[in-house]
mmCIF file of C-alpha atoms in Angstrom:
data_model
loop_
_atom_site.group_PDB
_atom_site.id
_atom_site.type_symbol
_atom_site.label_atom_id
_atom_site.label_comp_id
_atom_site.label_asym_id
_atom_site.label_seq_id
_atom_site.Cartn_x
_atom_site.Cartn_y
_atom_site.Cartn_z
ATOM 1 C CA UNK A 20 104.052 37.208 45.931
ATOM 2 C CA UNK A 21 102.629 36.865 49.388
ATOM 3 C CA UNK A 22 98.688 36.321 49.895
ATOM 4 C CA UNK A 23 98.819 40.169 50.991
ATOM 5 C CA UNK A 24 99.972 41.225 48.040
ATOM 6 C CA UNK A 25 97.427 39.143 46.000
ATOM 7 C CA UNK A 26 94.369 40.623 47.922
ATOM 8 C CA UNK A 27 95.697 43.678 47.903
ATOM 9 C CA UNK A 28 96.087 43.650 43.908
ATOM 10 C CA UNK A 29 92.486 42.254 43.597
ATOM 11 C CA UNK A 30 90.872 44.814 45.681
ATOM 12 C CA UNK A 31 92.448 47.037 43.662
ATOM 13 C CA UNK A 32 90.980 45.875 40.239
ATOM 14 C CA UNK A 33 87.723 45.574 41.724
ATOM 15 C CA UNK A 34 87.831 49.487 42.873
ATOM 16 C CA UNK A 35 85.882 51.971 40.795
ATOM 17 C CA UNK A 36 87.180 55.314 40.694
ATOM 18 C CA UNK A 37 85.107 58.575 38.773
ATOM 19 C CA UNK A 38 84.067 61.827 39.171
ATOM 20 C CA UNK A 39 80.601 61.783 39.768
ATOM 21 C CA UNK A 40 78.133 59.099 41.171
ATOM 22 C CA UNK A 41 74.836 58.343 39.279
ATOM 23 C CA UNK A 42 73.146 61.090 41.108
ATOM 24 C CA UNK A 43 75.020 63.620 40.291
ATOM 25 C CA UNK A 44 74.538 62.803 36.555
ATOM 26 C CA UNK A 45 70.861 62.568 36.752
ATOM 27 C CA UNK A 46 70.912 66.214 38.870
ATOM 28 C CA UNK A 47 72.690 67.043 35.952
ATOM 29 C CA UNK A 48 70.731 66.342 33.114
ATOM 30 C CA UNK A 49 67.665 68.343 35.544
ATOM 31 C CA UNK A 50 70.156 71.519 36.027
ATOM 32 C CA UNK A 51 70.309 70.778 31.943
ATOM 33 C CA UNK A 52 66.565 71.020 31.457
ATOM 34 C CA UNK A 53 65.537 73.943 34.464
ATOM 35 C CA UNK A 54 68.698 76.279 32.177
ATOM 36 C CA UNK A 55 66.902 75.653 29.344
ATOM 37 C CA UNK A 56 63.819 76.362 30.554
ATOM 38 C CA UNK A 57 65.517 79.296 31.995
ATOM 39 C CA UNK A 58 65.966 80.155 28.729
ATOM 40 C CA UNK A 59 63.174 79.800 27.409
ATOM 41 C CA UNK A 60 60.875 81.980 29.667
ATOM 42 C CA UNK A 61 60.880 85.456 27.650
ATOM 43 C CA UNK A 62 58.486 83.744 25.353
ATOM 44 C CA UNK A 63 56.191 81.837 28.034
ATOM 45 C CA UNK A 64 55.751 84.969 30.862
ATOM 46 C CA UNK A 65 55.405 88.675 31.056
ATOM 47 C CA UNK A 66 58.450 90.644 31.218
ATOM 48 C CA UNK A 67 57.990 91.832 34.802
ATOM 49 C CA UNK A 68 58.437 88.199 35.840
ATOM 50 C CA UNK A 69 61.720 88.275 33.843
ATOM 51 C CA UNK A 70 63.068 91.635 34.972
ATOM 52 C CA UNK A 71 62.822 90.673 38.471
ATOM 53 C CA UNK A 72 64.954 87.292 37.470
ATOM 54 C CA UNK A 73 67.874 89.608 36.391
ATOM 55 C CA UNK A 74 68.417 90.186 40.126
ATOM 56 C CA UNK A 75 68.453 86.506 40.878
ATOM 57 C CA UNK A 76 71.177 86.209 38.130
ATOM 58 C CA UNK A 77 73.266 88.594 39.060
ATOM 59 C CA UNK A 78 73.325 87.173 42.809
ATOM 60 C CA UNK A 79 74.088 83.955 41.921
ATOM 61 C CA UNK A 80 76.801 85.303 39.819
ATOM 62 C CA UNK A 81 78.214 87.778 42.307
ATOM 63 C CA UNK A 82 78.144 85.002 45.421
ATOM 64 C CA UNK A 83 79.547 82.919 43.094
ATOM 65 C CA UNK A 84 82.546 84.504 42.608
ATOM 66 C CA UNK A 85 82.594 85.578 46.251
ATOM 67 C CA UNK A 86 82.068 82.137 47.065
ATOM 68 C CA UNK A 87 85.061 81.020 44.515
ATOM 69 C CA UNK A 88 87.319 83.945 46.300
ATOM 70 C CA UNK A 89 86.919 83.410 50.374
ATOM 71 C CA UNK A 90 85.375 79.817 50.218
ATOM 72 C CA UNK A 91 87.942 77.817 47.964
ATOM 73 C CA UNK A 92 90.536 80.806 48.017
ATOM 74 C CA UNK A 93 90.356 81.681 51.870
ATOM 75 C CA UNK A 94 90.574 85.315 50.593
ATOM 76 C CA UNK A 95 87.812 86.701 52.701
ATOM 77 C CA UNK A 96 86.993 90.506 51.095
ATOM 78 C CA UNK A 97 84.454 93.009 51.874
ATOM 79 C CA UNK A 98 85.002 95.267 49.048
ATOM 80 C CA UNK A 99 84.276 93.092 46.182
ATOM 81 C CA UNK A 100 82.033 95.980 44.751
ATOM 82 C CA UNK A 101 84.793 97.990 44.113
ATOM 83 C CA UNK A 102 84.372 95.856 40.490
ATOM 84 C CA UNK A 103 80.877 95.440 40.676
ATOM 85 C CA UNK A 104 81.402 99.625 40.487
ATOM 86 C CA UNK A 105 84.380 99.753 38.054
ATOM 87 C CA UNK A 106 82.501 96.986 35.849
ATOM 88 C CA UNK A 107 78.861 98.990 35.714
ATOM 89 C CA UNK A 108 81.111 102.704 35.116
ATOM 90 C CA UNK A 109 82.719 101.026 31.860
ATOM 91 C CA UNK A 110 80.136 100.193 30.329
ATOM 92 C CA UNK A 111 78.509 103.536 30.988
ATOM 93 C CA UNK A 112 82.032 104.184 29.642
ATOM 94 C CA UNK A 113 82.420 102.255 26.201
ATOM 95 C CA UNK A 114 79.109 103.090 25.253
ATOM 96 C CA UNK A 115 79.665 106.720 25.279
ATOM 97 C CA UNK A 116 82.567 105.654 22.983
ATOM 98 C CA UNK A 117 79.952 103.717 20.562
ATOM 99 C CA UNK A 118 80.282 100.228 21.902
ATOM 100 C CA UNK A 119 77.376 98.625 21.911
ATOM 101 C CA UNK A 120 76.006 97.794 25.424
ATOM 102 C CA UNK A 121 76.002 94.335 25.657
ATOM 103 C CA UNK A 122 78.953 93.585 24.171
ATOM 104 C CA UNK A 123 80.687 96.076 26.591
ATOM 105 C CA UNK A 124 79.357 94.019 29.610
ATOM 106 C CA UNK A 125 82.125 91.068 28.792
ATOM 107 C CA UNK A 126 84.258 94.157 28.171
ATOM 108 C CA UNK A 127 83.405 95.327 31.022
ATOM 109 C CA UNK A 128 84.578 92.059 32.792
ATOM 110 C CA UNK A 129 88.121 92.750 30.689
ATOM 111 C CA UNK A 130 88.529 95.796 32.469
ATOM 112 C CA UNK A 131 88.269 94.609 35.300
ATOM 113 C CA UNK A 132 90.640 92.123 35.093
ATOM 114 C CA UNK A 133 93.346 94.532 34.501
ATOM 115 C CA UNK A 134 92.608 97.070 37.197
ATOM 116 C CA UNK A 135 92.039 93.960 39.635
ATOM 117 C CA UNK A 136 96.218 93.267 38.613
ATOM 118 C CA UNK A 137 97.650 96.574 40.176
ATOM 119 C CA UNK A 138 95.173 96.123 42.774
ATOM 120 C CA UNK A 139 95.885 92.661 44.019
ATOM 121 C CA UNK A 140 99.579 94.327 44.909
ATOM 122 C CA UNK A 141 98.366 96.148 47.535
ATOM 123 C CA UNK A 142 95.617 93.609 48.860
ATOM 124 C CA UNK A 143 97.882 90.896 48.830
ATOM 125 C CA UNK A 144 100.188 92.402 51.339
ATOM 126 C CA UNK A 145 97.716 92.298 54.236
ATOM 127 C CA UNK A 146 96.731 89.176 56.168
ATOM 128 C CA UNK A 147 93.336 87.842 57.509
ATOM 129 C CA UNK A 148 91.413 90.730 59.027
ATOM 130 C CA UNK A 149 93.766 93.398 57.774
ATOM 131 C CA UNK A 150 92.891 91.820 53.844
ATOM 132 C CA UNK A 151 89.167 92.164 54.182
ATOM 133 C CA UNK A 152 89.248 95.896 55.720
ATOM 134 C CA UNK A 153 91.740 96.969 53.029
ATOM 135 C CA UNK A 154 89.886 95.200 50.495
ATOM 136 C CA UNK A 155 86.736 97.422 51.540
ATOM 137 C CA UNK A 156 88.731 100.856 51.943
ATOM 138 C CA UNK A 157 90.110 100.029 48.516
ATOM 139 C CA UNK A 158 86.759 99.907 47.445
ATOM 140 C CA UNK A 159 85.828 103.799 48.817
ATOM 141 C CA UNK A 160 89.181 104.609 46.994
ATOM 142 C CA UNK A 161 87.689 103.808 43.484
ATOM 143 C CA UNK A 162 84.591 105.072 44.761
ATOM 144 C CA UNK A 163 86.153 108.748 45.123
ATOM 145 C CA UNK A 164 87.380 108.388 42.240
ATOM 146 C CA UNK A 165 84.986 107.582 39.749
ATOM 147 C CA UNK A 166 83.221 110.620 41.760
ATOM 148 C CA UNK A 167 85.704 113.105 40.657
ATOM 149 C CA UNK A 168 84.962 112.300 36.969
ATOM 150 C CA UNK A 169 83.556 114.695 35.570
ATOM 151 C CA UNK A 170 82.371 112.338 32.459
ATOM 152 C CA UNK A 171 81.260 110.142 34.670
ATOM 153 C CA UNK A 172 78.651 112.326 35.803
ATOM 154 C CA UNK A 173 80.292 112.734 39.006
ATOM 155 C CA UNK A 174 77.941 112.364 42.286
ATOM 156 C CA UNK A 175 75.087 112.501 41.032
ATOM 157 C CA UNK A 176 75.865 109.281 38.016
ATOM 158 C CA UNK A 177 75.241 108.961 34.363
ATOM 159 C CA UNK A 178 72.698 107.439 32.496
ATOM 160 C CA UNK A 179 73.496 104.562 29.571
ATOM 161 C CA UNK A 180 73.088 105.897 26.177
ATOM 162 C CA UNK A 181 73.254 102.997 23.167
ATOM 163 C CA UNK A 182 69.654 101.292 23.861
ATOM 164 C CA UNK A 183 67.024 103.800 23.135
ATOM 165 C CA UNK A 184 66.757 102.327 19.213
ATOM 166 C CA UNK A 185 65.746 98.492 20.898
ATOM 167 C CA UNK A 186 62.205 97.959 20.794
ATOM 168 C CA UNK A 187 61.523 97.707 24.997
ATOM 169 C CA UNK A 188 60.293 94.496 25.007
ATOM 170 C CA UNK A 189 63.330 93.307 23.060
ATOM 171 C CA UNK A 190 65.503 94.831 25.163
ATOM 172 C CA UNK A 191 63.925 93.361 28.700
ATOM 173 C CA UNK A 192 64.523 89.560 26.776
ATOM 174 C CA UNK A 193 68.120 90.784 25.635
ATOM 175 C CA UNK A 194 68.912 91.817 28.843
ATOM 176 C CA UNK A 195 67.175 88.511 30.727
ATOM 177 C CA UNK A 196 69.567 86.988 28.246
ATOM 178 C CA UNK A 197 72.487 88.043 29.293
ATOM 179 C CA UNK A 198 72.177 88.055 32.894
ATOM 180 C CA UNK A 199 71.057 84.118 32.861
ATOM 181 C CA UNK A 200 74.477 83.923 30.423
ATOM 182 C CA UNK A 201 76.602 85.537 33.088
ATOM 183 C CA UNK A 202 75.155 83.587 36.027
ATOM 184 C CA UNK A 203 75.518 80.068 33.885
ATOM 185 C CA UNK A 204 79.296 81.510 32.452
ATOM 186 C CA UNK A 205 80.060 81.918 36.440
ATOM 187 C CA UNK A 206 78.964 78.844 38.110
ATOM 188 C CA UNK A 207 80.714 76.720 34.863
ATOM 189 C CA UNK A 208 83.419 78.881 35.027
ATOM 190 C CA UNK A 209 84.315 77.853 38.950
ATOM 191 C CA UNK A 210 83.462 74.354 38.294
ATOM 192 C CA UNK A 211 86.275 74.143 35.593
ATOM 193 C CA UNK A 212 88.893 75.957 37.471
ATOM 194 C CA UNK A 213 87.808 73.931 40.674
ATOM 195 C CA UNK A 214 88.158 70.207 39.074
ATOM 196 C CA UNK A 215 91.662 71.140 38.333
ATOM 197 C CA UNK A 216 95.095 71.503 39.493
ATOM 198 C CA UNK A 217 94.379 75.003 40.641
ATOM 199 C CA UNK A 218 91.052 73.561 43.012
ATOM 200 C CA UNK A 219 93.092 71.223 44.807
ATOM 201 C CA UNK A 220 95.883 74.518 45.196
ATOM 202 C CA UNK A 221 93.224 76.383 46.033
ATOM 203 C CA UNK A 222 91.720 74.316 49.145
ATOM 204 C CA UNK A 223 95.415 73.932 50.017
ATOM 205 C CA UNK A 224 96.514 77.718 50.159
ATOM 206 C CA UNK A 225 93.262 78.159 51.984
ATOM 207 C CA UNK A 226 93.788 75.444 54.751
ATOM 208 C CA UNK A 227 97.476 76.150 55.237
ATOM 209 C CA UNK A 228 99.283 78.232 53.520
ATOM 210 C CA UNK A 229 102.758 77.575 54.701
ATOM 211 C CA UNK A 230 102.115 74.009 54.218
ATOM 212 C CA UNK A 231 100.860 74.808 50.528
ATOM 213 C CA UNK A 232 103.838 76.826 49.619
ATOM 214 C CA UNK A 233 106.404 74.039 51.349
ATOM 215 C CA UNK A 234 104.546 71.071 48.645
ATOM 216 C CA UNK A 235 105.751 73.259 45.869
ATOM 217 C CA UNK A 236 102.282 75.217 45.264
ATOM 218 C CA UNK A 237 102.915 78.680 43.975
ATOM 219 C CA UNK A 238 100.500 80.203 46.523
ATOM 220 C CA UNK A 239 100.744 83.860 44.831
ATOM 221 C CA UNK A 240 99.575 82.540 41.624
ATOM 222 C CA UNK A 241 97.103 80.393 42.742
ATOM 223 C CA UNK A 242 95.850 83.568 44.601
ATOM 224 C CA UNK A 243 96.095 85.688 42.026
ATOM 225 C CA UNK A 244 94.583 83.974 39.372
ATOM 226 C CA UNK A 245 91.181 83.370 41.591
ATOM 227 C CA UNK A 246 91.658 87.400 42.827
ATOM 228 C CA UNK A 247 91.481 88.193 38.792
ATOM 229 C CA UNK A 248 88.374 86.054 37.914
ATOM 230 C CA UNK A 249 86.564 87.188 41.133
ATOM 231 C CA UNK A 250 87.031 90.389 39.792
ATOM 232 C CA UNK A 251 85.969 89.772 35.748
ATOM 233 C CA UNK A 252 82.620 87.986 37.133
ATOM 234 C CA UNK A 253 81.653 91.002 39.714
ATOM 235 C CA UNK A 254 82.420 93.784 36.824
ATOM 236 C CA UNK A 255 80.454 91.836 34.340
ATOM 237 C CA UNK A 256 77.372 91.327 36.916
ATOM 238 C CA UNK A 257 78.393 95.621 37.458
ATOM 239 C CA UNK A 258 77.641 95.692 33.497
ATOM 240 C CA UNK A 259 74.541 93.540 33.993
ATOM 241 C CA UNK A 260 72.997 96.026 36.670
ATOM 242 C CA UNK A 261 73.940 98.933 34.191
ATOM 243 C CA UNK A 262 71.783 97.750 31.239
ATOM 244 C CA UNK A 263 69.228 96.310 33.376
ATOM 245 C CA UNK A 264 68.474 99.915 35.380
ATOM 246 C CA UNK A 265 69.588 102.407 32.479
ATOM 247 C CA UNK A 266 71.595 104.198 34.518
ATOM 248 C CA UNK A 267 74.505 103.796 37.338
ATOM 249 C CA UNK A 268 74.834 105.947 41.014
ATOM 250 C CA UNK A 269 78.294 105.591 42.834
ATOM 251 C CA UNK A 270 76.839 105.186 46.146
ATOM 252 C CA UNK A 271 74.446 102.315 45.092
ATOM 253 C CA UNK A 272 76.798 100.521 43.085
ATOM 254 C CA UNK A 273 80.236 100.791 45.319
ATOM 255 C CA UNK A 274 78.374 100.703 48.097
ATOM 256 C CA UNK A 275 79.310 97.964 50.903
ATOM 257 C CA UNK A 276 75.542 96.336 50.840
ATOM 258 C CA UNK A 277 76.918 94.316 47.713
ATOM 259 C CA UNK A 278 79.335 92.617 50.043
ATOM 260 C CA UNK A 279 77.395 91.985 52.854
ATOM 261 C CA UNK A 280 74.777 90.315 50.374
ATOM 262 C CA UNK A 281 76.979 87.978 48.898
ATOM 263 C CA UNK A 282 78.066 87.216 52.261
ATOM 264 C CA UNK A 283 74.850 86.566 53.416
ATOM 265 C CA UNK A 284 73.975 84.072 50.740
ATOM 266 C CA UNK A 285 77.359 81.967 50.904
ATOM 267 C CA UNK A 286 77.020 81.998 54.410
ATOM 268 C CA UNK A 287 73.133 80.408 54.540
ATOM 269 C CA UNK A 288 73.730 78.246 51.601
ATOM 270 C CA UNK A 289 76.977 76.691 51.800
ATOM 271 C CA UNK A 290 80.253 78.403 51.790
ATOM 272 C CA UNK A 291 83.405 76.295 50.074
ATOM 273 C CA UNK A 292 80.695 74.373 47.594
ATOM 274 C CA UNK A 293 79.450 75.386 44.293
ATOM 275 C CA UNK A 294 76.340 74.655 45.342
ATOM 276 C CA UNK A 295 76.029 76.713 47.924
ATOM 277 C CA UNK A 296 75.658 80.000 46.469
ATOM 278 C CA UNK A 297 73.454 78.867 43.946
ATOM 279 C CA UNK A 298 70.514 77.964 47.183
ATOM 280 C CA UNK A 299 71.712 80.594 48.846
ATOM 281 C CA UNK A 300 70.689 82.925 46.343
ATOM 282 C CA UNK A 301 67.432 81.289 45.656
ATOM 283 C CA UNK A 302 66.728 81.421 49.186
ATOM 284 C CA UNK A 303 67.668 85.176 49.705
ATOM 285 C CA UNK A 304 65.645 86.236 46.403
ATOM 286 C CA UNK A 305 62.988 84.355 48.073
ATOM 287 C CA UNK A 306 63.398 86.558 51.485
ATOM 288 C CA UNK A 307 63.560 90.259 49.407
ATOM 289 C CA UNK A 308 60.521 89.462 47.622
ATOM 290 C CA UNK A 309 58.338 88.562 51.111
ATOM 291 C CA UNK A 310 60.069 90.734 53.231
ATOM 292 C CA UNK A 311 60.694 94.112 51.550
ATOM 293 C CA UNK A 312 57.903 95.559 52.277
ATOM 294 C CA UNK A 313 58.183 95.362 55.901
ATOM 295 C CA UNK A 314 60.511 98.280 55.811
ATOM 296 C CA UNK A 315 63.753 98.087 58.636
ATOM 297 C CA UNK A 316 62.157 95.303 59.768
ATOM 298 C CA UNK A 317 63.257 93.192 56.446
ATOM 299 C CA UNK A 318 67.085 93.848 57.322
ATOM 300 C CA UNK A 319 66.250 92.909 61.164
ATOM 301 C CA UNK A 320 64.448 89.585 59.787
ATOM 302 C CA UNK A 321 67.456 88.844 57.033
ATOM 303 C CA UNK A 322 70.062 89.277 59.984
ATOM 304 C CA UNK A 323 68.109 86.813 62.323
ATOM 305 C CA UNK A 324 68.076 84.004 59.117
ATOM 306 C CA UNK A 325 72.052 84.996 59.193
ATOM 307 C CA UNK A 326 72.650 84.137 62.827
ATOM 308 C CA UNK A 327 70.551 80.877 62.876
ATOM 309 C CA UNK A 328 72.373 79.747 60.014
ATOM 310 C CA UNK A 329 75.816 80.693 61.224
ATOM 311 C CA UNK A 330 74.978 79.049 64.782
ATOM 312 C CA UNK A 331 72.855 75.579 63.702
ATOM 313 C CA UNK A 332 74.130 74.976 59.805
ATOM 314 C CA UNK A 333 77.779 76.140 59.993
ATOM 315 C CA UNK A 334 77.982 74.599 56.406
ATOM 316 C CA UNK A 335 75.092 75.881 55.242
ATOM 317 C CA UNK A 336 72.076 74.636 53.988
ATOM 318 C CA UNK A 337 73.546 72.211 51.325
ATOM 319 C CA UNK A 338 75.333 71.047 53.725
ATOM 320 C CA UNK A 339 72.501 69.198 55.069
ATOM 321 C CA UNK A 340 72.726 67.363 51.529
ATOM 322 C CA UNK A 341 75.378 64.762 52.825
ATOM 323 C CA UNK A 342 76.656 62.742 49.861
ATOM 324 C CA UNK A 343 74.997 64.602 46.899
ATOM 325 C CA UNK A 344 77.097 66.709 44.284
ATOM 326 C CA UNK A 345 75.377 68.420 41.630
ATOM 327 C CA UNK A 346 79.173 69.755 40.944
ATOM 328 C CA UNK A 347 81.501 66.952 41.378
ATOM 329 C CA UNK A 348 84.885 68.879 41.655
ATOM 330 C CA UNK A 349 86.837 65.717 43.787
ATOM 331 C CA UNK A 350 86.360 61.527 43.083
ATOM 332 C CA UNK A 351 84.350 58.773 44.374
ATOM 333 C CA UNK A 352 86.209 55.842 45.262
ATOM 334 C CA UNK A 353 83.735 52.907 45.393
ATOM 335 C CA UNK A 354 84.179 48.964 46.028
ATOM 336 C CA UNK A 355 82.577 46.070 44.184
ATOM 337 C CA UNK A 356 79.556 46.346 46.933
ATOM 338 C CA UNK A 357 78.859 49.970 46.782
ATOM 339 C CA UNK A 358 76.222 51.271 44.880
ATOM 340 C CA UNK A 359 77.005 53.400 41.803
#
């Protein structure tokens, strides 16, 4: 063996490979702790601070699952409330059938699921530009409709029926509940998928697809299976809205404003990161709760934090966290003189 080969084994035995640095593990055991604080609020503030939460929650779920579909898919859609829509109608659905409301939200995600199959046909013949305008005309398709329904309650939407008999201030923690379950189920659900075999295909099929499909990835099903669990988390977060506001409209729900917000928030907190999403929500909360009462002016102000974000932090704020992972979905490869 030639002196090459002997340093060459020893660096090797002195290299340190893992998932996450020590960093990550103690941002970790915080993201631990603020959850179950999280969880813990019904019983520690009024319910108005709680209610507005819910909307929090359901953006971090629904850029989340944008997030998991454009940033680590490179599936860019604009008509993601097309199950946002189809998710808050079946639960308006199943509970005229006697399902309880909350469990029809995960239901609700079910269905989803299985119109997203048929669906992902169509979208997944168009390309680039093409995919994200068919993705949102698709979108005014369900729309039209659900309209048409007469059960439905047509135009003018239906109000939930199966809560009336919860005590209100049950309800509001029930509800709180299960919107800080969906967010938590969505961000753990993309870090699983994303540590995987199907991350790494992922970030291939979004980089190149032609060179993904030529290493033996099976681009379609990669595709496909992110396309399906996009849609499950945006019909549950549908199902969410539904039993936080009583009642459902088909212009508010289907309407393209969903899209542009989870746009918004990937784009200003970090799009292709699982962190991302999560700041960007925080930070776009933040920005509706100073801002709405400054009428058009609020949507002039959001669109200015959009540009300076796009222009000066193309990878978003968290991007500005170089070397920190609360999410580790890769490995750190470290020598006998790094730190840990």
């Amino acid at each position: 063996m030639t002196i090459s080969h002997l340093l060459g084994a020893t660096a090797a035995r002195n290299v340190h490979v893992s998932r996450a640095g020590r960093a990550s593990k103690v941002s970790a055991g915080g993201l631990v702790a603020v959850a179950a604080l999280l969880a813990a609020l019904p019983f520690l503030v009024f319910s108005t601070v709680t209610d507005t939460l819910i909307n929090l929650f359901v953006l971090i779920a629904l850029a989340s699952m944008w997030n998991l579909l454009a940033g680590f898919g490179g599936l860019v859609s604009v008509g993601q409330q097309a199950y946002l829509g189809i998710g808050a109608y079946s639960v308006i659905a199943l509970a005229d059938l006697g399902v309880q409301p909350y469990l029809a939200v995960p239901l609700a995600a079910v269905t989803c699921a299985v119109f997203a199959l048929p669906t992902s046909w169509l979208a997944f013949r168009l390309r680039g530009d093409y995919f994200a305008v068919g993705t949102w005309v698709i979108a005014e398709v369900y729309r039209l409709l659900v309209v048409r329904v007469d059960s439905l309650g047509g135009a003018s939407g239906k109000g939930l029926t199966g809560l009336s008999g919860i005590d209100q201030t049950l309800r509001g923690a029930l509800t709180y509940w299960v919107a800080l379950g969906l967010a938590l189920a969505t961000i753990g659900c993309c870090y699983l998928l994303l540590r995987g075999r199907l991350g790494l295909s992922l970030m291939a099929v979004r980089d190149e697809e032609t060179a993904a499909a030529s290493a033996g990835i099976d681009v379609r099903r990669a595709k496909l299976l992110v396309y399906l669990v996009s849609a499950a988390g945006c019909g549950a977060a549908g199902g969410v809205i539904t039993v936080s506001s009583l009642s459902v409209n088909p212009d508010s729900v289907f309407s393209v404003q969903w899209s542009a917000y989870m746009i918004f928030i990937v784009v200003i907190g970090g799009i292709g990161t699982i962190e991302g999403p999560l700041i960007g929500a925080v930070i776009f909360f933040g920005l509706q709760q100073l801002l709405a009462d400054f009428g058009s002016w609020y949507l002039v102000l959001l669109g200015l934090v959009g540009i300076a974000a796009a222009l000066w932090l193309p990878r978003g704020l968290w991007g500005l966290a170089r070397g920190l992972s609360l999410f580790p979905i890769g490995y750190l490869v470290r020598g006998p003189r790094d730190p840990a």
